[in-house]
Amino acid sequence: MPIGLGNHFPNQLRQRLSYSTAYLLGRRITWETASRTRQHASSSSNPRQIIFSGIQPTGIPHLGNYFGALQQWVKIQDGATSTTDLFFSIVDLHAMTLPYDQAGLRLQKRQTLAALLAVGLDPQRSTIFFQSAVPAHTELMWILSCTASVGYLSRMTQWKVRYTSKLAMSDSIALSDSDAKAKLKLGLFSYPVLQSADILLYRATHVPVGHDQAQHLEFARENVKNFNTTHGQFFTEPQTVMSPAKRVMSLKDPRVKMSKSHEDPRSRILLNDSPEMIRMKIKAALTDSIDGLYYDPAQRPGVSNLLMLMSYMDASHRSVEQIAAEGQALSMRAFKEGVAETLIKGMTKLKERYDCFMDNAQTQYLRDVAAMGNEKARLKAEETMIAVREIVGINAF
């Protein structure tokens, strides 16, 4: 069972420090610190890598979230050297761009934090925090908005593809459409600017993303260019770290990615699903009536998706081709049973750890982890913002 952080939780991180008297790991953030921060921005000799990535608090992650992002975060953390700083944020402000239930959001924030710890993120190695606990995110968003291009934002596809179906709007909408103007909210349209602020606030050098987030990194780099052109060289363009995992598809509609927005809960497997639930969902997964097993996402998307899931969780690390070759004599029913048992075996510890962290007895532990991460993030963010305020001319005179 997880226990309180005890002596590993520094006393100064328990204190709510005001921005005017902020201390970074025991030393005051001064204008000299800000000056050094600005110098590091243009110095190619600075060896530190800064990793940042975020996840929306949509509740219990599914296997698409796990293989596409969370598992990669843990691998990055475990392989990082002492010259790498790691920031992983639960970006709850982004969850407000569409209508939501307030009590539900609070629960989903807790579930997401528990999931990050369950998959193996270590709060002593990585800074794990809530975006809303760091006001500098929205402050930097405003500053970036003053140089961001509306034209560029309007051409971005993600806010259309990802959200318009929920608003009963066509994904071919344009800002010139009167219906779009009536339904589209500013937060939904401009959230990529906040996403850029999320990244740049921590001076991220590398950002792990899935394939559908690559466009947002391009926009972040565009914001860096706009800011530096207007105010002088400061921010560094972050590099994209693309997830090597193939996209996990819906079990009920394997031509679209696994998502919680799908109306059928059998379309996805959650990290805390019981063995019985996993067996039921895999049994009901859409496949085909073609004999034999082979990996062909175009012609056999359902079977290929199950082969990929089995390969990801396979204890022997077999490829999809090896699994297919060894299962040629299996019926589809037997194949699905094998997939289900492989997933159950691979997910047992994840489920146990998640359920443990979600136990009411661990509420204070989760609060301690969040408090420590939030404060570390605030202090790092303030170091950046002191320099930014000076650069743009809004610092104290």
CSV table of C-alpha atoms in Angstrom, one decimal:
chain,number,residue,atom,x,y,z
A,1,MET,CA,0.0,0.0,0.0
A,2,PRO,CA,1.2,3.5,-0.7
A,3,ILE,CA,2.1,5.5,2.3
A,4,GLY,CA,2.5,9.2,3.0
A,5,LEU,CA,5.5,10.9,1.6
A,6,GLY,CA,6.9,11.6,5.0
A,7,ASN,CA,10.5,12.8,5.1
A,8,HIS,CA,10.5,12.7,1.3
A,9,PHE,CA,8.0,15.5,1.1
A,10,PRO,CA,10.0,18.8,1.8
A,11,ASN,CA,8.4,21.1,4.4
A,12,GLN,CA,8.8,24.1,2.2
A,13,LEU,CA,6.7,22.5,-0.5
A,14,ARG,CA,3.8,22.2,1.9
A,15,GLN,CA,3.7,26.0,2.2
A,16,ARG,CA,1.6,28.1,-0.2
A,17,LEU,CA,4.2,30.7,-1.4
A,18,SER,CA,3.1,34.0,-2.9
A,19,TYR,CA,4.5,34.9,-6.3
A,20,SER,CA,6.1,38.1,-4.9
A,21,THR,CA,8.2,36.0,-2.4
A,22,ALA,CA,8.6,32.8,-4.3
A,23,TYR,CA,11.5,30.6,-3.5
A,24,LEU,CA,12.9,27.9,-5.9
A,25,LEU,CA,14.1,25.0,-3.8
A,26,GLY,CA,15.1,27.2,-1.0
A,27,ARG,CA,16.5,30.2,-2.9
A,28,ARG,CA,14.7,33.4,-3.9
A,29,ILE,CA,13.7,33.9,-7.5
A,30,THR,CA,15.2,37.3,-8.3
A,31,TRP,CA,15.7,39.5,-11.3
A,32,GLU,CA,19.2,38.0,-11.5
A,33,THR,CA,17.6,34.6,-11.7
A,34,ALA,CA,15.3,35.8,-14.5
A,35,SER,CA,18.4,37.2,-16.3
A,36,ARG,CA,20.1,33.9,-16.1
A,37,THR,CA,16.9,32.2,-17.4
A,38,ARG,CA,16.9,34.5,-20.4
A,39,GLN,CA,20.6,33.8,-21.0
A,40,HIS,CA,20.0,30.1,-20.9
A,41,ALA,CA,17.3,30.5,-23.6
A,42,SER,CA,19.9,31.6,-26.1
A,43,SER,CA,22.7,29.3,-24.9
A,44,SER,CA,23.4,26.2,-26.9
A,45,SER,CA,25.7,24.9,-24.2
A,46,ASN,CA,22.8,24.2,-21.7
A,47,PRO,CA,22.7,20.4,-21.6
A,48,ARG,CA,19.4,20.0,-19.8
A,49,GLN,CA,16.5,18.4,-21.4
A,50,ILE,CA,13.0,19.3,-20.2
A,51,ILE,CA,10.1,17.0,-21.0
A,52,PHE,CA,6.5,18.2,-20.8
A,53,SER,CA,3.3,16.4,-21.7
A,54,GLY,CA,-0.3,16.6,-20.5
A,55,ILE,CA,-3.4,14.6,-20.3
A,56,GLN,CA,-7.0,15.7,-19.9
A,57,PRO,CA,-8.8,14.4,-16.8
A,58,THR,CA,-11.4,12.3,-18.6
A,59,GLY,CA,-11.5,9.7,-15.8
A,60,ILE,CA,-10.1,6.2,-15.9
A,61,PRO,CA,-7.8,5.9,-18.9
A,62,HIS,CA,-8.5,3.2,-21.6
A,63,LEU,CA,-5.9,1.1,-23.3
A,64,GLY,CA,-5.5,3.7,-26.1
A,65,ASN,CA,-4.5,6.3,-23.5
A,66,TYR,CA,-2.1,3.8,-21.9
A,67,PHE,CA,-0.3,2.5,-24.9
A,68,GLY,CA,-0.4,5.8,-26.8
A,69,ALA,CA,0.8,8.1,-24.0
A,70,LEU,CA,1.1,6.8,-20.4
A,71,GLN,CA,3.3,3.8,-21.0
A,72,GLN,CA,5.6,6.1,-23.1
A,73,TRP,CA,5.8,8.6,-20.3
A,74,VAL,CA,6.9,5.9,-17.9
A,75,LYS,CA,9.6,4.6,-20.3
A,76,ILE,CA,10.9,8.2,-20.8
A,77,GLN,CA,11.0,8.7,-17.0
A,78,ASP,CA,12.8,5.4,-16.3
A,79,GLY,CA,15.3,6.1,-19.1
A,80,ALA,CA,15.9,9.7,-18.2
A,81,THR,CA,19.3,10.9,-16.9
A,82,SER,CA,19.9,13.3,-14.1
A,83,THR,CA,20.1,16.2,-16.6
A,84,THR,CA,16.5,15.7,-17.6
A,85,ASP,CA,13.6,17.4,-15.9
A,86,LEU,CA,10.1,15.8,-16.3
A,87,PHE,CA,6.8,17.6,-16.1
A,88,PHE,CA,3.5,15.7,-16.5
A,89,SER,CA,0.3,17.7,-16.1
A,90,ILE,CA,-3.3,16.9,-15.7
A,91,VAL,CA,-4.7,19.7,-17.9
A,92,ASP,CA,-8.0,20.3,-16.2
A,93,LEU,CA,-8.5,23.8,-17.7
A,94,HIS,CA,-8.7,22.1,-21.1
A,95,ALA,CA,-11.6,20.0,-19.8
A,96,MET,CA,-13.7,23.2,-19.5
A,97,THR,CA,-14.0,23.9,-23.2
A,98,LEU,CA,-17.2,21.9,-23.5
A,99,PRO,CA,-20.2,21.6,-21.1
A,100,TYR,CA,-19.2,19.4,-18.1
A,101,ASP,CA,-20.4,18.3,-14.7
A,102,GLN,CA,-18.4,20.0,-11.9
A,103,ALA,CA,-18.6,17.1,-9.4
A,104,GLY,CA,-17.7,14.7,-12.2
A,105,LEU,CA,-14.7,16.7,-13.1
A,106,ARG,CA,-13.4,16.6,-9.5
A,107,LEU,CA,-13.7,12.8,-9.5
A,108,GLN,CA,-12.1,12.5,-12.9
A,109,LYS,CA,-9.1,14.6,-11.7
A,110,ARG,CA,-8.6,12.2,-8.8
A,111,GLN,CA,-9.0,9.1,-11.1
A,112,THR,CA,-6.5,10.5,-13.6
A,113,LEU,CA,-3.9,11.2,-10.8
A,114,ALA,CA,-4.4,7.7,-9.4
A,115,ALA,CA,-3.9,6.3,-12.9
A,116,LEU,CA,-0.7,8.2,-13.5
A,117,LEU,CA,0.7,6.7,-10.3
A,118,ALA,CA,-0.6,3.3,-11.1
A,119,VAL,CA,1.1,3.1,-14.4
A,120,GLY,CA,4.5,3.9,-12.8
A,121,LEU,CA,5.1,7.6,-12.7
A,122,ASP,CA,7.2,8.4,-9.7
A,123,PRO,CA,6.4,11.8,-7.9
A,124,GLN,CA,10.0,11.8,-6.6
A,125,ARG,CA,11.4,11.7,-10.2
A,126,SER,CA,8.6,13.5,-12.2
A,127,THR,CA,6.7,16.6,-11.4
A,128,ILE,CA,3.1,15.5,-11.6
A,129,PHE,CA,0.6,18.4,-11.2
A,130,PHE,CA,-2.7,20.0,-12.0
A,131,GLN,CA,-2.7,22.7,-14.6
A,132,SER,CA,-5.3,24.8,-12.8
A,133,ALA,CA,-3.0,25.0,-9.7
A,134,VAL,CA,-0.5,27.0,-11.7
A,135,PRO,CA,-2.0,30.4,-12.6
A,136,ALA,CA,0.9,31.2,-14.8
A,137,HIS,CA,-0.5,28.9,-17.5
A,138,THR,CA,-3.3,31.4,-18.2
A,139,GLU,CA,-1.1,34.4,-17.8
A,140,LEU,CA,1.3,33.2,-20.4
A,141,MET,CA,-1.6,32.1,-22.6
A,142,TRP,CA,-2.8,35.8,-22.7
A,143,ILE,CA,0.7,37.0,-23.6
A,144,LEU,CA,1.0,34.5,-26.4
A,145,SER,CA,-2.5,35.3,-27.6
A,146,CYS,CA,-1.2,38.9,-28.3
A,147,THR,CA,1.1,37.5,-31.0
A,148,ALA,CA,-0.8,34.4,-32.1
A,149,SER,CA,-2.4,34.2,-35.5
A,150,VAL,CA,-6.1,33.9,-35.7
A,151,GLY,CA,-5.7,32.7,-39.3
A,152,TYR,CA,-3.5,29.9,-38.2
A,153,LEU,CA,-5.9,28.9,-35.4
A,154,SER,CA,-8.9,28.9,-37.8
A,155,ARG,CA,-7.1,26.5,-40.2
A,156,MET,CA,-6.3,24.0,-37.4
A,157,THR,CA,-8.3,20.8,-37.8
A,158,GLN,CA,-8.1,19.3,-34.3
A,159,TRP,CA,-10.7,21.5,-32.6
A,160,LYS,CA,-13.1,20.8,-35.5
A,161,VAL,CA,-12.5,17.0,-35.7
A,162,ARG,CA,-12.3,16.5,-32.0
A,163,TYR,CA,-15.2,18.6,-30.7
A,164,THR,CA,-17.6,19.5,-33.5
A,165,SER,CA,-19.5,16.2,-33.5
A,166,LYS,CA,-20.4,16.9,-29.8
A,167,LEU,CA,-21.8,20.3,-30.8
A,168,ALA,CA,-23.7,19.0,-33.8
A,169,MET,CA,-21.5,20.9,-36.2
A,170,SER,CA,-19.9,19.8,-39.5
A,171,ASP,CA,-16.1,19.2,-39.4
A,172,SER,CA,-15.9,21.4,-42.5
A,173,ILE,CA,-17.0,24.5,-40.6
A,174,ALA,CA,-15.4,27.9,-41.0
A,175,LEU,CA,-15.5,31.0,-38.9
A,176,SER,CA,-17.5,32.7,-41.7
A,177,ASP,CA,-20.4,30.3,-41.0
A,178,SER,CA,-23.1,31.9,-38.9
A,179,ASP,CA,-24.0,28.6,-37.2
A,180,ALA,CA,-20.4,28.1,-36.2
A,181,LYS,CA,-20.2,31.6,-34.7
A,182,ALA,CA,-23.3,31.0,-32.7
A,183,LYS,CA,-22.1,27.7,-31.2
A,184,LEU,CA,-18.3,28.1,-31.0
A,185,LYS,CA,-17.0,29.4,-27.8
A,186,LEU,CA,-13.7,31.3,-27.5
A,187,GLY,CA,-12.2,28.8,-25.1
A,188,LEU,CA,-12.8,26.0,-27.6
A,189,PHE,CA,-11.3,28.0,-30.5
A,190,SER,CA,-8.3,29.3,-28.6
A,191,TYR,CA,-7.3,26.3,-26.5
A,192,PRO,CA,-4.3,25.6,-28.7
A,193,VAL,CA,-2.8,28.8,-27.4
A,194,LEU,CA,-3.2,27.5,-23.8
A,195,GLN,CA,-1.6,24.3,-25.0
A,196,SER,CA,1.3,26.3,-26.3
A,197,ALA,CA,1.6,28.1,-22.9
A,198,ASP,CA,1.5,24.7,-21.1
A,199,ILE,CA,4.6,23.7,-23.0
A,200,LEU,CA,6.6,26.9,-23.1
A,201,LEU,CA,6.0,27.7,-19.5
A,202,TYR,CA,8.4,25.0,-18.4
A,203,ARG,CA,10.8,25.7,-21.3
A,204,ALA,CA,10.2,22.2,-22.7
A,205,THR,CA,12.8,21.0,-25.1
A,206,HIS,CA,10.9,17.8,-26.0
A,207,VAL,CA,7.2,17.0,-25.9
A,208,PRO,CA,5.9,13.4,-26.2
A,209,VAL,CA,2.6,13.4,-28.2
A,210,GLY,CA,0.4,11.0,-30.2
A,211,HIS,CA,0.0,11.4,-33.9
A,212,ASP,CA,-3.2,13.4,-33.6
A,213,GLN,CA,-1.4,16.0,-31.5
A,214,ALA,CA,1.4,16.8,-33.9
A,215,GLN,CA,-0.4,19.8,-35.3
A,216,HIS,CA,-0.5,21.4,-31.8
A,217,LEU,CA,3.3,21.2,-31.6
A,218,GLU,CA,3.6,22.9,-34.9
A,219,PHE,CA,1.4,25.7,-33.5
A,220,ALA,CA,3.5,25.9,-30.4
A,221,ARG,CA,6.6,26.4,-32.6
A,222,GLU,CA,4.7,29.0,-34.5
A,223,ASN,CA,4.0,30.8,-31.3
A,224,VAL,CA,7.7,30.7,-30.4
A,225,LYS,CA,8.6,32.4,-33.7
A,226,ASN,CA,5.9,35.0,-33.2
A,227,PHE,CA,6.9,35.8,-29.7
A,228,ASN,CA,10.7,35.9,-30.4
A,229,THR,CA,10.1,38.1,-33.5
A,230,THR,CA,8.1,40.6,-31.5
A,231,HIS,CA,10.0,40.6,-28.2
A,232,GLY,CA,13.5,39.2,-29.0
A,233,GLN,CA,14.9,35.7,-28.7
A,234,PHE,CA,13.8,33.9,-25.6
A,235,PHE,CA,11.7,30.7,-26.1
A,236,THR,CA,13.2,27.7,-27.8
A,237,GLU,CA,11.2,25.6,-30.3
A,238,PRO,CA,10.2,22.3,-28.6
A,239,GLN,CA,10.9,19.1,-30.4
A,240,THR,CA,8.2,16.5,-31.0
A,241,VAL,CA,8.7,13.1,-29.5
A,242,MET,CA,6.2,10.9,-31.4
A,243,SER,CA,4.8,7.9,-29.7
A,244,PRO,CA,6.1,4.7,-31.4
A,245,ALA,CA,2.8,2.9,-30.5
A,246,LYS,CA,0.3,2.4,-33.3
A,247,ARG,CA,-3.1,3.9,-32.6
A,248,VAL,CA,-5.4,1.6,-30.6
A,249,MET,CA,-8.8,1.4,-32.3
A,250,SER,CA,-12.4,1.0,-31.1
A,251,LEU,CA,-13.5,-2.6,-30.4
A,252,LYS,CA,-16.9,-1.8,-31.9
A,253,ASP,CA,-15.8,0.3,-34.8
A,254,PRO,CA,-12.2,-0.5,-35.5
A,255,ARG,CA,-11.8,2.1,-38.2
A,256,VAL,CA,-11.8,4.9,-35.6
A,257,LYS,CA,-9.6,5.2,-32.5
A,258,MET,CA,-10.6,4.0,-29.1
A,259,SER,CA,-12.3,6.8,-27.3
A,260,LYS,CA,-14.6,7.5,-24.4
A,261,SER,CA,-16.8,9.6,-26.7
A,262,HIS,CA,-18.1,6.4,-28.3
A,263,GLU,CA,-21.6,5.7,-27.2
A,264,ASP,CA,-21.0,2.0,-26.6
A,265,PRO,CA,-18.9,1.3,-23.4
A,266,ARG,CA,-17.9,-2.0,-24.9
A,267,SER,CA,-15.8,-0.1,-27.5
A,268,ARG,CA,-13.0,0.4,-25.0
A,269,ILE,CA,-11.1,-1.4,-22.2
A,270,LEU,CA,-10.4,0.7,-19.1
A,271,LEU,CA,-7.4,0.2,-16.8
A,272,ASN,CA,-9.6,-1.0,-14.0
A,273,ASP,CA,-11.9,-3.3,-15.9
A,274,SER,CA,-12.5,-6.6,-14.2
A,275,PRO,CA,-11.4,-9.9,-15.9
A,276,GLU,CA,-15.1,-10.6,-16.6
A,277,MET,CA,-15.5,-7.2,-18.2
A,278,ILE,CA,-12.5,-7.7,-20.4
A,279,ARG,CA,-13.6,-11.1,-21.6
A,280,MET,CA,-17.1,-9.7,-22.4
A,281,LYS,CA,-15.7,-6.7,-24.3
A,282,ILE,CA,-13.2,-8.8,-26.4
A,283,LYS,CA,-15.9,-11.4,-27.1
A,284,ALA,CA,-18.1,-8.7,-28.4
A,285,ALA,CA,-15.4,-7.0,-30.5
A,286,LEU,CA,-16.2,-6.5,-34.1
A,287,THR,CA,-14.0,-8.8,-36.3
A,288,ASP,CA,-14.8,-10.6,-39.6
A,289,SER,CA,-15.6,-14.1,-41.0
A,290,ILE,CA,-12.3,-14.5,-43.0
A,291,ASP,CA,-10.4,-17.7,-42.2
A,292,GLY,CA,-7.0,-17.5,-40.6
A,293,LEU,CA,-5.1,-14.8,-38.8
A,294,TYR,CA,-3.0,-12.1,-40.4
A,295,TYR,CA,-2.3,-8.4,-39.8
A,296,ASP,CA,-4.0,-6.1,-42.3
A,297,PRO,CA,-5.4,-2.9,-40.8
A,298,ALA,CA,-7.0,-1.9,-44.1
A,299,GLN,CA,-8.8,-5.2,-44.9
A,300,ARG,CA,-9.2,-6.7,-41.5
A,301,PRO,CA,-9.2,-3.7,-39.0
A,302,GLY,CA,-10.9,-5.6,-36.2
A,303,VAL,CA,-8.6,-8.6,-36.2
A,304,SER,CA,-5.6,-6.4,-36.7
A,305,ASN,CA,-6.5,-4.3,-33.7
A,306,LEU,CA,-6.8,-7.4,-31.5
A,307,LEU,CA,-3.5,-8.7,-32.7
A,308,MET,CA,-1.9,-5.4,-31.9
A,309,LEU,CA,-3.4,-5.3,-28.4
A,310,MET,CA,-2.2,-8.9,-27.8
A,311,SER,CA,1.3,-8.0,-29.0
A,312,TYR,CA,1.5,-5.0,-26.7
A,313,MET,CA,0.6,-7.1,-23.6
A,314,ASP,CA,2.4,-10.3,-24.6
A,315,ALA,CA,4.7,-11.5,-21.9
A,316,SER,CA,7.1,-12.9,-24.6
A,317,HIS,CA,7.1,-9.7,-26.6
A,318,ARG,CA,5.9,-11.4,-29.8
A,319,SER,CA,5.2,-9.3,-32.8
A,320,VAL,CA,1.7,-9.3,-34.4
A,321,GLU,CA,3.1,-11.4,-37.2
A,322,GLN,CA,4.4,-14.0,-34.8
A,323,ILE,CA,1.1,-14.1,-33.0
A,324,ALA,CA,-0.8,-14.5,-36.2
A,325,ALA,CA,1.5,-17.2,-37.5
A,326,GLU,CA,1.2,-19.2,-34.3
A,327,GLY,CA,-2.6,-18.8,-34.2
A,328,GLN,CA,-3.4,-19.9,-37.8
A,329,ALA,CA,-5.3,-22.9,-36.6
A,330,LEU,CA,-7.4,-21.0,-34.1
A,331,SER,CA,-11.1,-20.2,-34.5
A,332,MET,CA,-12.1,-16.6,-34.0
A,333,ARG,CA,-13.6,-17.5,-30.7
A,334,ALA,CA,-10.4,-19.2,-29.5
A,335,PHE,CA,-8.3,-16.3,-30.7
A,336,LYS,CA,-10.5,-13.8,-28.8
A,337,GLU,CA,-10.2,-15.9,-25.7
A,338,GLY,CA,-6.4,-15.8,-26.0
A,339,VAL,CA,-6.5,-12.0,-26.5
A,340,ALA,CA,-8.7,-11.6,-23.4
A,341,GLU,CA,-6.5,-13.8,-21.2
A,342,THR,CA,-3.3,-12.0,-22.4
A,343,LEU,CA,-4.9,-8.6,-21.5
A,344,ILE,CA,-6.1,-9.8,-18.1
A,345,LYS,CA,-2.7,-11.1,-17.2
A,346,GLY,CA,-0.9,-7.9,-18.4
A,347,MET,CA,-3.4,-5.6,-16.7
A,348,THR,CA,-3.6,-7.3,-13.3
A,349,LYS,CA,-1.0,-5.2,-11.6
A,350,LEU,CA,-2.2,-2.0,-13.2
A,351,LYS,CA,-5.7,-2.6,-11.9
A,352,GLU,CA,-4.5,-3.5,-8.4
A,353,ARG,CA,-2.4,-0.4,-8.2
A,354,TYR,CA,-5.2,1.8,-9.5
A,355,ASP,CA,-7.7,0.4,-7.1
A,356,CYS,CA,-5.2,0.9,-4.3
A,357,PHE,CA,-4.6,4.5,-5.1
A,358,MET,CA,-8.4,5.1,-5.4
A,359,ASP,CA,-9.1,3.7,-2.0
A,360,ASN,CA,-10.4,6.3,0.4
A,361,ALA,CA,-7.5,5.5,2.8
A,362,GLN,CA,-5.1,6.9,0.2
A,363,THR,CA,-6.9,10.2,-0.3
A,364,GLN,CA,-4.3,12.1,1.7
A,365,TYR,CA,-1.5,10.5,-0.2
A,366,LEU,CA,-2.9,11.7,-3.5
A,367,ARG,CA,-3.4,15.2,-2.0
A,368,ASP,CA,0.3,15.2,-0.8
A,369,VAL,CA,1.5,14.1,-4.3
A,370,ALA,CA,-0.6,16.8,-5.9
A,371,ALA,CA,0.5,19.5,-3.5
A,372,MET,CA,4.2,18.7,-4.0
A,373,GLY,CA,3.9,18.6,-7.8
A,374,ASN,CA,1.7,21.7,-7.9
A,375,GLU,CA,4.3,23.7,-5.9
A,376,LYS,CA,7.3,22.5,-7.9
A,377,ALA,CA,5.5,23.4,-11.1
A,378,ARG,CA,4.5,26.9,-9.7
A,379,LEU,CA,8.1,27.6,-8.8
A,380,LYS,CA,9.5,26.6,-12.1
A,381,ALA,CA,6.7,28.5,-13.9
A,382,GLU,CA,7.3,31.6,-12.0
A,383,GLU,CA,11.0,31.6,-12.9
A,384,THR,CA,9.9,31.7,-16.5
A,385,MET,CA,7.2,34.3,-16.0
A,386,ILE,CA,9.6,36.8,-14.2
A,387,ALA,CA,11.7,36.8,-17.3
A,388,VAL,CA,8.7,37.0,-19.6
A,389,ARG,CA,7.2,39.9,-17.8
A,390,GLU,CA,10.5,41.8,-18.0
A,391,ILE,CA,10.8,41.0,-21.7
A,392,VAL,CA,7.3,42.2,-22.6
A,393,GLY,CA,7.5,45.2,-20.3
A,394,ILE,CA,4.9,44.4,-17.6
A,395,ASN,CA,7.3,43.9,-14.7
A,396,ALA,CA,7.4,46.2,-11.8
A,397,PHE,CA,9.1,49.6,-12.4
